[in-house]
Coordinates of C-alpha atoms in Angstrom, one line a residue:
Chain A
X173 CA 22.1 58.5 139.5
X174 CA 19.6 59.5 137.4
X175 CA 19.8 61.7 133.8
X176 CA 20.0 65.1 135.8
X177 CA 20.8 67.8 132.7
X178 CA 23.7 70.1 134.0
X179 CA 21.3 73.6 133.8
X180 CA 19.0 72.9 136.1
X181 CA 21.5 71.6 138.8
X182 CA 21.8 73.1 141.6
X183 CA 25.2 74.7 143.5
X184 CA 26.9 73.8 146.4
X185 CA 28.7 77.0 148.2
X186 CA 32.2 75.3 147.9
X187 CA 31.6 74.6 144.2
X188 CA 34.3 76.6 142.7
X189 CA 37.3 76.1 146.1
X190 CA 36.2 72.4 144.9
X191 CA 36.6 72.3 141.1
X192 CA 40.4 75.2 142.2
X193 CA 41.0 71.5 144.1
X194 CA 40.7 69.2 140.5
X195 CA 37.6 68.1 141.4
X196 CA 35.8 66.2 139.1
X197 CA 31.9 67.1 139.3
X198 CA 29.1 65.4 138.5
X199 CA 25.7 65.5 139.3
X200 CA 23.9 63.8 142.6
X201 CA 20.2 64.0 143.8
X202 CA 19.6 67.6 141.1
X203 CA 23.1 68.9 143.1
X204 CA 26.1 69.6 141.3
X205 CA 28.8 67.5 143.3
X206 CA 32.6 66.8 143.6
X207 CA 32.7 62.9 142.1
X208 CA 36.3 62.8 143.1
X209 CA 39.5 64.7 143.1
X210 CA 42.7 64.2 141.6
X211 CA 44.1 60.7 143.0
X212 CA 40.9 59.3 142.0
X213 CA 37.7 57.5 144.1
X214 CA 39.8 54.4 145.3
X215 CA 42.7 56.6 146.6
X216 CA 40.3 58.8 148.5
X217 CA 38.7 55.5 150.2
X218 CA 41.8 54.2 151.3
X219 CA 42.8 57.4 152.8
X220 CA 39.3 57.5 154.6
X221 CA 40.1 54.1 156.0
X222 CA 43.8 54.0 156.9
X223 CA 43.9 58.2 157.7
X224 CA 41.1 60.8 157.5
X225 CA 39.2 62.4 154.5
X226 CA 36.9 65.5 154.6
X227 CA 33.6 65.4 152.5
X228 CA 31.6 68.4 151.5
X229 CA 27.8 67.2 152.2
X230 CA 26.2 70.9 151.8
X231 CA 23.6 69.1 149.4
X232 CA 21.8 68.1 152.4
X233 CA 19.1 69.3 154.4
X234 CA 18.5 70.6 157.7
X235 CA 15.5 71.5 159.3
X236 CA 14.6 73.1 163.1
X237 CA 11.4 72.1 164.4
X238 CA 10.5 73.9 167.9
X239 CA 7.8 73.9 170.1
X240 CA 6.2 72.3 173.1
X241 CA 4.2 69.8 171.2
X242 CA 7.2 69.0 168.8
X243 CA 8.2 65.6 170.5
X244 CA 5.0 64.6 170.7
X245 CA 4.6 65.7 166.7
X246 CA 7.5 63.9 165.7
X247 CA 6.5 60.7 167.8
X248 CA 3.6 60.2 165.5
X249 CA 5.5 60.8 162.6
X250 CA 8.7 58.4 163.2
X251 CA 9.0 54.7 163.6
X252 CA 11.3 56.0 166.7
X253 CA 10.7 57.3 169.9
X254 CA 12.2 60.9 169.8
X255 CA 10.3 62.0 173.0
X256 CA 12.7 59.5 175.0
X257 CA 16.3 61.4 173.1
X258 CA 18.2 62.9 175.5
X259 CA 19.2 66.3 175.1
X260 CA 22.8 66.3 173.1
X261 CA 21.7 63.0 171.5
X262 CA 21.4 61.9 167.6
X263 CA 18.8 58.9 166.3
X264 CA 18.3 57.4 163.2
X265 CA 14.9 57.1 161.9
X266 CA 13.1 57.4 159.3
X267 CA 9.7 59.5 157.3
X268 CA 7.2 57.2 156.5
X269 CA 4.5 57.4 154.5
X270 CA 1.0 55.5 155.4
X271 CA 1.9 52.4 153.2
X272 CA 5.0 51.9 155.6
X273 CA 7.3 52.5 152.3
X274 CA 10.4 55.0 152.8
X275 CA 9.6 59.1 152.2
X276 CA 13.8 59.8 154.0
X277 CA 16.2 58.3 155.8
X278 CA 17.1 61.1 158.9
X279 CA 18.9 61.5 161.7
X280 CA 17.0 63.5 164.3
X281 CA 19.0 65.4 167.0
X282 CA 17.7 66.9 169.9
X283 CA 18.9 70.6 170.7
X284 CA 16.7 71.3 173.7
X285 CA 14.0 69.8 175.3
X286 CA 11.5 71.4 172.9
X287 CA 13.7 71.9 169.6
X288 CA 14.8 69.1 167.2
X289 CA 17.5 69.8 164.3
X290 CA 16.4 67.1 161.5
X291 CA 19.0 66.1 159.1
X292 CA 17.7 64.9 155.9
X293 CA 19.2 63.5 151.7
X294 CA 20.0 66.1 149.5
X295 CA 17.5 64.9 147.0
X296 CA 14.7 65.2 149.3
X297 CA 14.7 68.1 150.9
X298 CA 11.2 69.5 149.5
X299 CA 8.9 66.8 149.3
X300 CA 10.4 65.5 153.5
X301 CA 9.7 69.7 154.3
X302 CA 5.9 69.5 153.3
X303 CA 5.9 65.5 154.6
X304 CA 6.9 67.1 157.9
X305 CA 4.9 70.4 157.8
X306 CA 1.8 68.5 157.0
X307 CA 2.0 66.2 159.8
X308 CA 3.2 69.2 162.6
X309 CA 0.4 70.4 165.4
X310 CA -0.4 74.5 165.3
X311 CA 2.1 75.0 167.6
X312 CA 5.1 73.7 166.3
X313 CA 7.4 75.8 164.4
X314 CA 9.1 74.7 161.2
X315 CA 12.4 76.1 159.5
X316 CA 13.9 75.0 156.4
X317 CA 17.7 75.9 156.8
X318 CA 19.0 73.8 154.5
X319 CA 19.8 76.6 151.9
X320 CA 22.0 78.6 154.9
X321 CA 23.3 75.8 156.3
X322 CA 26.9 74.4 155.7
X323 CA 27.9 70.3 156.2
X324 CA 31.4 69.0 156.0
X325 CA 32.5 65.8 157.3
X326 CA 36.0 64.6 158.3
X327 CA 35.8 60.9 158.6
X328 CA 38.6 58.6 159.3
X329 CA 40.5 57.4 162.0
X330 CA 42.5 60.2 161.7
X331 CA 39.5 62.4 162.7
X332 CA 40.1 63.3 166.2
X333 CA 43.6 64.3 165.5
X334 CA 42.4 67.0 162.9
X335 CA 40.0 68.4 165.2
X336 CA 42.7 68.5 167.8
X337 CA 45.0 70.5 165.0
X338 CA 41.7 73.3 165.1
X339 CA 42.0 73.7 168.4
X340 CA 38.7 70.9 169.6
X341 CA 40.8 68.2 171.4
X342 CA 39.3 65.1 172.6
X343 CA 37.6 66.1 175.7
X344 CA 35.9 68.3 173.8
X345 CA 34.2 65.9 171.2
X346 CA 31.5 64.3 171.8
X347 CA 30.8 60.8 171.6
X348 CA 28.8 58.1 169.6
X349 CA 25.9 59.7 168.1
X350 CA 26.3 62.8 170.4
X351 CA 26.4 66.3 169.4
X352 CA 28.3 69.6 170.7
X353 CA 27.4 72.7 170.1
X354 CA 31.2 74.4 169.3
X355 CA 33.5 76.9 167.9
X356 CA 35.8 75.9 165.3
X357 CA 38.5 78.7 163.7
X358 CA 35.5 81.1 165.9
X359 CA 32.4 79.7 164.3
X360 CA 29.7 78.6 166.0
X361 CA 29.5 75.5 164.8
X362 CA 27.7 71.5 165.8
X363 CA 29.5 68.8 165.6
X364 CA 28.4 65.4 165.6
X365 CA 30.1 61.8 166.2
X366 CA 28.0 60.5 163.2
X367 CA 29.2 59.2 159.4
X368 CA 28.4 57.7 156.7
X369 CA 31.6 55.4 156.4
X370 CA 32.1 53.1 159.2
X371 CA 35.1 55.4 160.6
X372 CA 35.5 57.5 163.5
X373 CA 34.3 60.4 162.2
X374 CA 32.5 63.8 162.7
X375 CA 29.8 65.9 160.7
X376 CA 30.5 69.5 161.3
X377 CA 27.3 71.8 161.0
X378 CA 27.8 75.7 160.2
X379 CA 26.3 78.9 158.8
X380 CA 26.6 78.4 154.9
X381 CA 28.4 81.5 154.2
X382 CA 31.5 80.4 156.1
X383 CA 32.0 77.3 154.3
X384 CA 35.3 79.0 152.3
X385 CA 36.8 79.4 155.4
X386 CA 35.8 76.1 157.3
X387 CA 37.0 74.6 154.1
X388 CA 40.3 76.1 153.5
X389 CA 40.8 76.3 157.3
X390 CA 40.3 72.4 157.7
X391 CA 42.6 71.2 154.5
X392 CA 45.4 73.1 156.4
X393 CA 45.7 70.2 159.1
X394 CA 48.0 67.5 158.4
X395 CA 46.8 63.8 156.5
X396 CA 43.7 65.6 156.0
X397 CA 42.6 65.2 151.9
X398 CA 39.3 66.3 150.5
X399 CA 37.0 63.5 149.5
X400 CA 34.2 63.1 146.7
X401 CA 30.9 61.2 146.6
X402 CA 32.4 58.2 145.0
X403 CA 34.5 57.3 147.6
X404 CA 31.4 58.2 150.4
X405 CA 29.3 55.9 147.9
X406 CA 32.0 52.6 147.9
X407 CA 32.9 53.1 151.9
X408 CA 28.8 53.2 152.5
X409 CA 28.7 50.2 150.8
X410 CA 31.4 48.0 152.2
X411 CA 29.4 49.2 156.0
X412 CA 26.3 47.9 154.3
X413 CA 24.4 51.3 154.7
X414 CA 21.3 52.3 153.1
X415 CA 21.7 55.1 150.2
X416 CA 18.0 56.6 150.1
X417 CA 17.0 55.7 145.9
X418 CA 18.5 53.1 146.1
X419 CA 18.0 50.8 149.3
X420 CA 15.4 52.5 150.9
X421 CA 12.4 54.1 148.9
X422 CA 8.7 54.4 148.0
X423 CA 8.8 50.6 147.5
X424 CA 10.9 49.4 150.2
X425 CA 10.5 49.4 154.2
X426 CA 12.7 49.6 157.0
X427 CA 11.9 46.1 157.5
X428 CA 12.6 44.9 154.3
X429 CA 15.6 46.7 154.8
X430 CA 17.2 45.1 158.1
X431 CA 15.6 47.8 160.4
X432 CA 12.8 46.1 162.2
X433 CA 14.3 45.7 165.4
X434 CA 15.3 49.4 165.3
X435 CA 11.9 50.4 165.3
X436 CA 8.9 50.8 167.8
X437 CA 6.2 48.0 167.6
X438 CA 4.6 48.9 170.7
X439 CA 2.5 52.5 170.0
X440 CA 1.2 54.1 166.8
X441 CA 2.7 56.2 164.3
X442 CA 2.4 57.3 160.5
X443 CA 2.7 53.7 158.2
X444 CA 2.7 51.2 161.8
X445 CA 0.7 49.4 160.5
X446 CA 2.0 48.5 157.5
X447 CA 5.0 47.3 159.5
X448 CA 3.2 44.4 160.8
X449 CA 3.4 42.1 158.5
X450 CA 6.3 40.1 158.4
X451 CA 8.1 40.9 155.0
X452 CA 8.9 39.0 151.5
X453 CA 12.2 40.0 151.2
X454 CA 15.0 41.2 152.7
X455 CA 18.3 43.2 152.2
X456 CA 21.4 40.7 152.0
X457 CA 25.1 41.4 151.0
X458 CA 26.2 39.8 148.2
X459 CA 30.3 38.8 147.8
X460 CA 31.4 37.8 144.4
X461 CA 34.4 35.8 143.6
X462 CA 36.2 38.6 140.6
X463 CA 36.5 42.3 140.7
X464 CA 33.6 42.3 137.9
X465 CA 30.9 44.8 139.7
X466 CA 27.6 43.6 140.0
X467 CA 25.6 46.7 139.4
X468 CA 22.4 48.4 140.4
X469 CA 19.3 46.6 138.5
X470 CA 21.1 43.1 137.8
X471 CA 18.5 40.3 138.7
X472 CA 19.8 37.9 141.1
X473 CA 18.9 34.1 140.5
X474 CA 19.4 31.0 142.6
X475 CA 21.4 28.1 141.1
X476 CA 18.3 26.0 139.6
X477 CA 17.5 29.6 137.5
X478 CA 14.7 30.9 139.5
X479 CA 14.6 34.7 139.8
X480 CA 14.7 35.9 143.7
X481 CA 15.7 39.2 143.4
X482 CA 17.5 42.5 142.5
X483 CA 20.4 44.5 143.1
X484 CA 19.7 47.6 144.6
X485 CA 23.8 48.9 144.9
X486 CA 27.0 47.5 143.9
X487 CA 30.4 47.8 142.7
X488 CA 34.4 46.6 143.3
X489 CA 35.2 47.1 146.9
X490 CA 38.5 49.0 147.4
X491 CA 38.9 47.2 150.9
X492 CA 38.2 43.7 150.1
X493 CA 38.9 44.0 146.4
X494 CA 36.1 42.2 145.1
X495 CA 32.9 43.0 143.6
X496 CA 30.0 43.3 146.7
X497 CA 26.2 44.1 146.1
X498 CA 23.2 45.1 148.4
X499 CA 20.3 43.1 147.0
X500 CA 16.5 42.7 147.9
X501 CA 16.4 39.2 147.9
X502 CA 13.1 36.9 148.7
X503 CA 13.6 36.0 152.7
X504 CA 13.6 32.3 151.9
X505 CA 16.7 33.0 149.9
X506 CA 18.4 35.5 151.9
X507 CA 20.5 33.4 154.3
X508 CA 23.7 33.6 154.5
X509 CA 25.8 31.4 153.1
X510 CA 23.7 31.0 150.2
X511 CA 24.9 30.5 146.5
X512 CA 23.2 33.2 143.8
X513 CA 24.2 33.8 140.0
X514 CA 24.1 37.8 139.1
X515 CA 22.7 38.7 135.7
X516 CA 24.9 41.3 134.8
X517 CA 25.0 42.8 131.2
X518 CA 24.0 39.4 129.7
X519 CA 26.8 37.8 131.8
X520 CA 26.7 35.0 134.7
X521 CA 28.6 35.9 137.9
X522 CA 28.2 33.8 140.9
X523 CA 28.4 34.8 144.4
X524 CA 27.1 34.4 147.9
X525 CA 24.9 35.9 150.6
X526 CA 27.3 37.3 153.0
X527 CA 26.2 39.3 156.6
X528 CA 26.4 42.9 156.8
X529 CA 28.4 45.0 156.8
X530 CA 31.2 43.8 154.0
X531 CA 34.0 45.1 156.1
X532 CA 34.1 44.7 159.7
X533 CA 37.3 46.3 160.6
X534 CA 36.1 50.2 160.7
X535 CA 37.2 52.5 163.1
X536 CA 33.5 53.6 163.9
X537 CA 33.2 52.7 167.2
X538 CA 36.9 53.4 168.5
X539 CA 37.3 55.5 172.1
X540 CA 39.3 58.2 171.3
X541 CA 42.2 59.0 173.7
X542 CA 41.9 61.7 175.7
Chain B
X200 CA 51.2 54.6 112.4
X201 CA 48.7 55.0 115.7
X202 CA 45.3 55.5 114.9
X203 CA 42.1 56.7 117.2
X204 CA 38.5 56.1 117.0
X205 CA 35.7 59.1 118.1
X206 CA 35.1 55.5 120.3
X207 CA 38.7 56.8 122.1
X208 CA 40.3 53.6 121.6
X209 CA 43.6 53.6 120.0
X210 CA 45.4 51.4 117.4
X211 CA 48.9 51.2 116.6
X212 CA 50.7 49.1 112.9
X213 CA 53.3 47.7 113.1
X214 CA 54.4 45.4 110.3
X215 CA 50.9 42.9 109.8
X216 CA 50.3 43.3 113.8
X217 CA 48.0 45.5 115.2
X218 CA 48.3 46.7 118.6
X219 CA 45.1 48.1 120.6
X220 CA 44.2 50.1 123.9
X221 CA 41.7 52.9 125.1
X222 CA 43.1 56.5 125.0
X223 CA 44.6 58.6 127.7
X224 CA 41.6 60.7 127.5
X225 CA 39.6 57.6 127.7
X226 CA 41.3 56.4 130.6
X227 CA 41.1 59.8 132.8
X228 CA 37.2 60.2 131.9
X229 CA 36.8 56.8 133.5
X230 CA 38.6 57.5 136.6
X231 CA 39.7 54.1 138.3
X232 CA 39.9 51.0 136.7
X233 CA 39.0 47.7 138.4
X234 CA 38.1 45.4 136.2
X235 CA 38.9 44.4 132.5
X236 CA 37.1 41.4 130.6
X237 CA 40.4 40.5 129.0
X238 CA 38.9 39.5 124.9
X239 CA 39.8 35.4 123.9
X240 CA 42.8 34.7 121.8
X241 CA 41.9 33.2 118.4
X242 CA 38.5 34.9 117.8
X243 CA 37.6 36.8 115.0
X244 CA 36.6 40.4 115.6
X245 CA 35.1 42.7 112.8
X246 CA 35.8 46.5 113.1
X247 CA 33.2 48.7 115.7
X248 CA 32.5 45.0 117.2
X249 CA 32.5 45.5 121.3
X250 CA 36.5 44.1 121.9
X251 CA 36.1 44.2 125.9
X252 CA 34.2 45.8 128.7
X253 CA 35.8 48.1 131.3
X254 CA 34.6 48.4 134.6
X255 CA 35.7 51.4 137.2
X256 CA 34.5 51.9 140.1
X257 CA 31.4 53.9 138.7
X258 CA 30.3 52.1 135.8
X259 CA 30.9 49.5 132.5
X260 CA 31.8 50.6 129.3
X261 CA 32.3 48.9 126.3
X262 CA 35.2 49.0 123.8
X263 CA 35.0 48.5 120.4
X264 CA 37.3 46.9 118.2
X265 CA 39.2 49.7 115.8
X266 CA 40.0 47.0 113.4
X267 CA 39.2 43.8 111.7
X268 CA 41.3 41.0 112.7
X269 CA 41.8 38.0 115.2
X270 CA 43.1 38.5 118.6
X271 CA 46.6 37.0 118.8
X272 CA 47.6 38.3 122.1
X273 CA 46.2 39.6 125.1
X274 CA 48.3 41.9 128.0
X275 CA 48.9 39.6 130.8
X276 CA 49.5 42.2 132.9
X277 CA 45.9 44.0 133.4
X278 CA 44.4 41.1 134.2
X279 CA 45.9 41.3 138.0
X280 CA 46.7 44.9 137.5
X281 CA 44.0 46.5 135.9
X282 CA 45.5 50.3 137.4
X283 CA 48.2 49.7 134.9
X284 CA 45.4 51.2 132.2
X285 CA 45.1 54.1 134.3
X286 CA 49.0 54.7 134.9
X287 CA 50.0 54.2 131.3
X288 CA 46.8 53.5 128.6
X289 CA 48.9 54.4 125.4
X290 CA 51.8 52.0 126.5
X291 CA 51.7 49.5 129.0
X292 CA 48.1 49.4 129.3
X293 CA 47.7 48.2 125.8
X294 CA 44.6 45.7 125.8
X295 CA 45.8 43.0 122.7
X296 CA 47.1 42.5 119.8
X297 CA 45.2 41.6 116.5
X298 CA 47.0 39.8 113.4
X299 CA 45.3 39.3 110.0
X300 CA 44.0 43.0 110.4
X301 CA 43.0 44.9 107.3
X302 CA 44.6 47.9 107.0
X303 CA 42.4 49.7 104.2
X304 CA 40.6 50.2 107.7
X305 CA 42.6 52.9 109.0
X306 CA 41.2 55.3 106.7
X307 CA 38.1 55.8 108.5
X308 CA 40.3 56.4 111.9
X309 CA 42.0 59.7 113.6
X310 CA 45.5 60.9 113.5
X311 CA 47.2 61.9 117.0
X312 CA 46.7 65.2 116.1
X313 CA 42.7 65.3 114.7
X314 CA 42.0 63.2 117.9
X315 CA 44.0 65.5 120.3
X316 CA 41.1 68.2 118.3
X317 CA 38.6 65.8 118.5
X318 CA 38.8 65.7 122.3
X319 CA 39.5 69.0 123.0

């Protein structure tokens, strides 16, 4: 991302179990993260589409807001309804700031009537904790627990079967966007059916100081391969998800970017009204004919030459094995179907607006067997 | 005689024909390639001009041309296989070959062994 200088990153408990496992590091929202390991970024997508892969997310946040005014706090905070969430439910929403523009992308789980666990980016953290503080009644209490919390994901088709192997089977998972609160190996431990991939897959929520052994427990199940934050990066893109910097931020809304008819239009809440207006542009996928990426910052024009936009993520896509792009792109421009040139590093490359996601075939969804 | 730029590409004589290709090293710190802008036969290429552009999966890089000279050949097999620069950059993965090359060049350029220093 950006120029983060190596002293002032900072660690991730599994640092050193993941550099003992060839990672290669490098640095991601001021963390110090596995890139990839030894077979390389494409390998590790593949495996996470065709088997199962396990991702070390510590970087991210987690917060526990409790209290009885907390639903009604985080209703007029969030461009969704939390005070509706069931109990043993996850949502995704969003922090916005007045201007409707982008503070987070979250996902909000509720753990009891009154108490909310609030999942936020790595890179974030901070500035979403005093966002969320500032906008909290007297009686709701706040707790950081990002720093003692632990997050590894297993995503993959595969996933169910290495849960299975640690002694979780089926009946005990939960399902889409559903949380349980567990044992795994005997740590307490939540698990979610959530992702960041497009595959049937779990995030696994723990205390922070057992992440050696939920680590080294976890690699001992069979097809299971450790995963960096390339590979999380490429299979995000080919679902079309939103990477906060990049398609969601300070400049961009959820409306720009696809999520209008997620969101509530019928009550207030922090930057509603910004949301009104029906917007300029819109995210699109973008499908090139070559494996040449496409890259974040290339300016998009239409065939006659006129400038309608720019890329906000792109690169080759291990799955379709062509270069794809998420782009803001002027709304009169954005349908699909449409012919576009990419300015790339003084070079032409034409492609077309495309639907999201770029791959369709993910195992996301899938009913596991019981 | 195989040569190496502080650039990491590599550059091996034989006879009047120069032979060219990113390092091992090179190759690794790149991580997967997807994507290589093969250069045009028949164009004349001066020394520390950009020969090609490398894509992986996380970024572009340039390569630079370690020589003077004017492509002759270019490797028929990364263009449908670019991998083949990851599995073998010193040998199969060669990029082109340059004729008409100046060889007072060289002298500016690393040995195998002050490049296996250089790198570390």
């Amino acid at each position: 991302m950006n120029s983060e200088s190596a002293d002032t990153l900072q660690s991730i408990p599994l640092e050193a179990a993941h550099i003992r496992a060839g990672a290669r590091m490098a640095p991601f929202g001021g963390w110090n993260m596995p890139l990839h390991y030894a077979h390389g970024i494409i390998h590790e997508h593949r495996h996470t589409r065709s088997s199962v892969s396990l991702f070390d997310c510590s970087h991210m946040g987690q917060f526990r807001i409790t209290g009885e005014s907390v639903a009604a706090d985080l209703d007029r905070m969030l461009p969704r309804r939390v005070s509706d969430q069931r109990v043993g439910t996850c949502r995704y929403n969003f922090l916005l700031a007045e201007d409707g523009t982008v503070v987070d992308d979250i996902i909000v789980y509720r753990l009891h009537e009154n108490t909310y666990f609030v999942v936020v980016n790595g890179g974030t953290i901070d500035g979403d904790a005093n966002h969320i503080r500032r906008h909290l009644s007297d009686g709701s209490v706040f707790t950081d627990a990002s720093a003692t919390t632990g997050k590894l994901d297993v995503q993959g088709p595969g996933a169910a079967g290495v849960l299975a192997q640690c002694g979780l089977p089926a009946g005990a998972l939960p399902r889409y966007f559903r949380f349980a609160e567990t044992e795994i190996f005997g740590i307490p431990c939540l698990i979610s059916r959530t992702g960041y991939t497009g595959e049937l897959g779990f995030e696994l929520y723990f205390d922070a100081a057992r992440s050696l052994d939920v680590w080294t427990q976890l690699l001992v199940c069979k097809n299971l391969e450790p995963a960096g934050l390339g590979a999380r990066d490429t299979l995000r893109l080919e679902m079309g998800y939103p990477l906060y910097g990049h398609e969601l931020s300070r400049s961009t809304t959820p409306v720009e970017a696809g999520f209008g008819s997620f969101i509530d239009n019928d009550r207030p809440y922090i930057g509603a009204d910004s949301l009104q207006r029906p917007p300029g542009r819109r995210l699109t996928g973008l499908r090139f004919d070559g494996r040449r990426a496409v890259r974040a910052g290339a300016a998009i024009e239409s065939v006659d030459g006129a400038l309608i936009g720019v890329v906000t993520s792109g690169s080759f896509s291990p799955s379709l094995e062509v270069a794809v792009a998420m782009a803001y792109l002027d709304v009169f421009s954005a349908t699909p179907g449409t012919a576009v040139i990419a300015r790339s590093r003084k070079i032409d490359i034409p492609g077309v607006t495309v639907t999201l996601p770029f791959y369709a075939r993910g195992s996301v969804r899938d009913t596991i067997a019981v | 005689m195989k040569r190496f730029t502080e650039e990491h590409e590599w550059v091996e004589i034989d006879g009047d024909i120069a032979t060219i290709g990113i390092s091992a090293h090179a190759a690794k710190e790149l991580g997967d390639i997807t994507f290589i802008d093969m250069p045009e036969t028949d164009v004349e290429i001066a020394q520390g001009d950009v020969l090609t552009v490398v894509e992986s999966v996380k970024a572009a890089s340039d390569v630079f041309s370690p020589l003077s000279g004017i492509v002759s050949e270019v490797n028929p097999a990364l263009e449908k296989n670019p991998e083949v620069m990851n599995e073998s950059p010193e040998h199969d993965g060669w990029i082109c070959r340059m004729s008409r090359i100046n060889t007072d060049e060289l002298s500016g350029l690393m040995t195998e062994e002050e490049y296996s220093d250089f790198v570390g």
